[in-house]
Coordinates of C-alpha atoms in Angstrom, one line a residue:
P168 CA -99.5 -108.1 79.1
A169 CA -97.6 -106.7 82.0
V170 CA -96.2 -103.3 79.4
W171 CA -99.4 -103.3 77.7
A172 CA -100.9 -102.8 81.8
D173 CA -98.4 -100.2 82.3
F174 CA -99.2 -98.0 79.3
N175 CA -103.5 -98.4 79.9
A176 CA -102.6 -97.3 83.7
A177 CA -100.8 -94.0 82.2
G178 CA -103.4 -93.1 79.4
M179 CA -101.7 -94.3 76.8
V180 CA -103.2 -96.8 74.0
S181 CA -100.8 -98.7 71.7
G182 CA -103.3 -101.6 70.4
H183 CA -103.7 -100.1 66.4
A184 CA -99.7 -99.5 65.5
Y185 CA -100.2 -102.3 63.2
G186 CA -103.8 -102.7 62.3
K187 CA -105.6 -101.8 59.5
S188 CA -106.6 -98.4 61.9
L189 CA -105.8 -94.7 62.1
R190 CA -101.6 -94.2 62.7
T191 CA -100.2 -91.9 65.2
V192 CA -101.1 -88.1 63.8
K193 CA -98.3 -86.0 62.4
T194 CA -97.8 -82.8 63.3
C195 CA -95.3 -79.6 63.6
V196 CA -94.7 -77.8 65.8
G197 CA -97.2 -74.8 65.1
S198 CA -97.3 -71.4 65.8
E199 CA -97.1 -72.3 69.7
W200 CA -93.5 -73.3 69.0
C201 CA -92.3 -71.4 65.6
R202 CA -92.4 -68.1 64.2
F203 CA -93.3 -70.0 60.8
G204 CA -96.6 -71.4 62.1
T205 CA -100.1 -69.9 61.1
Q206 CA -102.2 -71.6 63.3
D207 CA -101.6 -74.3 66.4
S208 CA -101.1 -77.8 64.3
T209 CA -100.4 -79.4 67.6
G210 CA -103.2 -79.1 69.2
L211 CA -105.2 -79.7 66.2
G212 CA -103.5 -83.0 65.8
I213 CA -104.3 -83.8 69.2
K214 CA -107.9 -83.1 68.8
L215 CA -107.4 -85.2 65.5
E216 CA -106.3 -88.1 66.9
K217 CA -108.7 -88.2 69.4
M218 CA -112.1 -88.0 67.2
C219 CA -110.4 -91.0 65.1
W220 CA -108.7 -93.3 67.3
G221 CA -109.7 -97.2 67.2
A222 CA -111.4 -96.7 63.8
W223 CA -111.2 -99.5 61.7
T224 CA -110.5 -98.5 58.8
P225 CA -109.8 -101.0 54.6
H226 CA -106.0 -100.1 55.1
K227 CA -103.9 -98.0 57.6
F228 CA -104.9 -94.3 57.3
K229 CA -102.3 -91.5 58.2
I230 CA -103.0 -88.2 59.1
A231 CA -100.9 -85.3 59.3
V232 CA -101.6 -81.6 60.2
S233 CA -98.4 -78.8 58.9
G234 CA -98.5 -75.2 60.9
C235 CA -97.7 -73.3 57.4
P236 CA -97.2 -74.1 53.9
R237 CA -93.4 -75.2 54.8
N238 CA -95.6 -78.4 55.3
C239 CA -93.0 -79.5 57.6
A240 CA -95.4 -82.8 59.1
E241 CA -95.1 -84.1 55.6
A242 CA -99.1 -83.3 55.1
T243 CA -99.3 -83.5 51.4
I244 CA -98.4 -87.3 50.9
K245 CA -100.8 -88.8 53.9
D246 CA -103.8 -89.8 53.3
F247 CA -105.8 -86.9 55.1
G248 CA -103.7 -83.8 55.1
V249 CA -104.2 -80.3 56.8
V250 CA -101.9 -77.3 55.9
C251 CA -102.8 -74.5 57.8
V252 CA -102.7 -71.0 55.9
E253 CA -103.6 -67.3 57.6
S254 CA -107.2 -67.6 56.6
G255 CA -107.8 -71.3 57.9
Y256 CA -106.8 -74.8 56.5
E257 CA -106.0 -76.7 53.5
L258 CA -107.7 -80.4 53.3
H259 CA -105.7 -82.2 51.5
I260 CA -106.8 -86.3 50.4
G261 CA -105.6 -89.7 48.7
G262 CA -101.4 -88.8 49.3
N263 CA -99.2 -91.9 49.5
G264 CA -95.5 -92.2 50.7
G265 CA -93.5 -95.4 50.2
V266 CA -92.3 -97.0 47.4
K267 CA -95.5 -95.2 45.3
V268 CA -94.9 -91.6 46.6
R269 CA -98.5 -89.8 45.5
A270 CA -98.7 -86.0 46.1
T271 CA -102.6 -85.1 47.5
D272 CA -105.3 -84.0 46.1
L273 CA -106.6 -80.6 47.2
L274 CA -110.1 -81.2 48.6
C275 CA -111.4 -77.7 50.1
K276 CA -110.6 -74.7 51.7
V277 CA -111.9 -74.1 55.5
A278 CA -111.8 -71.4 57.9
T279 CA -112.0 -73.4 61.5
E280 CA -111.5 -76.6 63.3
E281 CA -114.1 -78.1 63.6
E282 CA -115.0 -77.5 59.8
V283 CA -111.4 -79.3 59.7
L284 CA -112.7 -82.4 62.4
E285 CA -116.4 -82.3 60.3
H286 CA -114.6 -82.5 56.7
C287 CA -112.1 -85.2 58.2
A288 CA -114.6 -87.3 60.3
A289 CA -117.3 -87.2 56.7
F290 CA -114.2 -88.1 54.7
L291 CA -112.4 -91.0 56.9
Q292 CA -116.4 -92.4 56.7
L293 CA -116.7 -92.1 53.4
Y294 CA -114.0 -94.2 52.7
R295 CA -114.7 -96.5 55.4
E296 CA -117.9 -97.6 53.7
Q297 CA -116.7 -97.4 49.8
A298 CA -113.2 -98.4 49.8
H299 CA -112.4 -101.9 48.9
Y300 CA -110.9 -104.2 52.2
L301 CA -106.8 -103.3 52.0
E302 CA -107.5 -100.8 49.4
R303 CA -105.2 -97.0 50.3
T304 CA -106.8 -94.3 49.8
A305 CA -105.1 -93.0 47.0
P306 CA -105.9 -95.8 45.0
W307 CA -109.5 -95.1 46.1
L308 CA -109.4 -91.4 45.0
E309 CA -107.8 -92.7 41.8
R310 CA -111.0 -95.0 40.8
V311 CA -113.8 -92.8 42.1
G312 CA -112.5 -89.8 41.4
L313 CA -112.0 -86.4 43.2
S314 CA -114.7 -85.1 41.8
Y315 CA -117.2 -88.1 43.0
I316 CA -115.1 -87.4 47.1
R317 CA -116.0 -83.6 46.5
E318 CA -119.4 -83.9 46.1
Q319 CA -120.1 -86.4 49.3
V320 CA -118.1 -84.3 51.6
V321 CA -117.4 -81.0 50.7
E322 CA -120.8 -80.1 48.4
D323 CA -123.4 -81.8 49.9
A324 CA -123.6 -80.8 53.3
R325 CA -126.3 -82.5 54.8
Q326 CA -124.8 -85.8 53.3
R327 CA -121.4 -84.6 54.9
S328 CA -123.1 -84.1 58.2
A329 CA -124.8 -87.7 57.9
L330 CA -121.5 -89.2 57.6
R331 CA -120.1 -87.5 60.1
E332 CA -122.5 -88.9 62.5
R333 CA -121.9 -91.9 61.4
F334 CA -118.5 -91.7 62.0
L335 CA -119.6 -90.5 65.4
H336 CA -122.1 -93.1 66.5
A337 CA -119.4 -96.0 65.6
Q338 CA -116.4 -94.5 67.4
Q339 CA -118.2 -94.8 70.2
Y340 CA -118.0 -98.6 70.3
A341 CA -114.7 -98.5 68.6
Q342 CA -112.3 -96.7 70.8
R343 CA -111.0 -99.6 73.6
D344 CA -107.9 -100.9 73.4
P345 CA -107.9 -104.1 72.5
W346 CA -104.4 -104.9 74.1
A347 CA -106.2 -104.0 77.7
Q348 CA -108.8 -106.5 76.9
I349 CA -105.8 -109.2 77.4
A350 CA -103.5 -107.3 80.3
G351 CA -106.9 -107.1 82.1
S352 CA -107.8 -111.0 81.7
D353 CA -105.4 -113.8 83.4
E354 CA -106.7 -116.4 81.0
A355 CA -106.0 -114.4 78.0
S356 CA -102.5 -113.3 79.4
R357 CA -101.4 -116.9 79.7
G358 CA -100.5 -117.2 76.4
F359 CA -98.2 -114.8 76.9
A360 CA -96.7 -116.0 80.2
P361 CA -93.0 -117.9 79.5
L362 CA -92.6 -121.8 79.3
K363 CA -91.9 -123.9 81.8
V364 CA -88.6 -125.1 81.2
L365 CA -87.7 -128.3 81.4
G366 CA -85.6 -129.6 85.1
E367 CA -86.8 -126.7 87.0
G368 CA -88.7 -127.5 90.5

């Protein structure tokens, strides 16, 4: 608990590292530090993480932002991947690494960071509402079909906006660090205290 309290005091949240939730957003160094970068992938990754952290999902959810088509952040094997290009951003969904590798499907192309955030929130909320518990985005996408997700998130602007609003509303209550509750409570912290050794004072 003392370590968690130190993290909290420094403004770092660590409580969702192992849950069915967003993992740390992965980025490359982008146009700020790389001659090949087409957009500020690091800045966009920070915005995505600030928007999405704390959201509980049917399974772990991984996001990556690559600053150019060289794809150093491996965005095309993530649940939601952004590949920056000269004209804007390619949005990819349904990727998977590990034992069953699956390349993403292209969801759409957008021109602005705001559109990336909007589509990400809408996709994430659709996944939260409609996927089965413990179903990653890859098998969910294969089950419902790419065309269905495009209809909901890309083609229907009103539906996309509604999904985004529901996600952002839920985030007002979800963005709490679970470890902070333990670190700030003497009673909850007691379960992590070392046992008294018999024979000592």
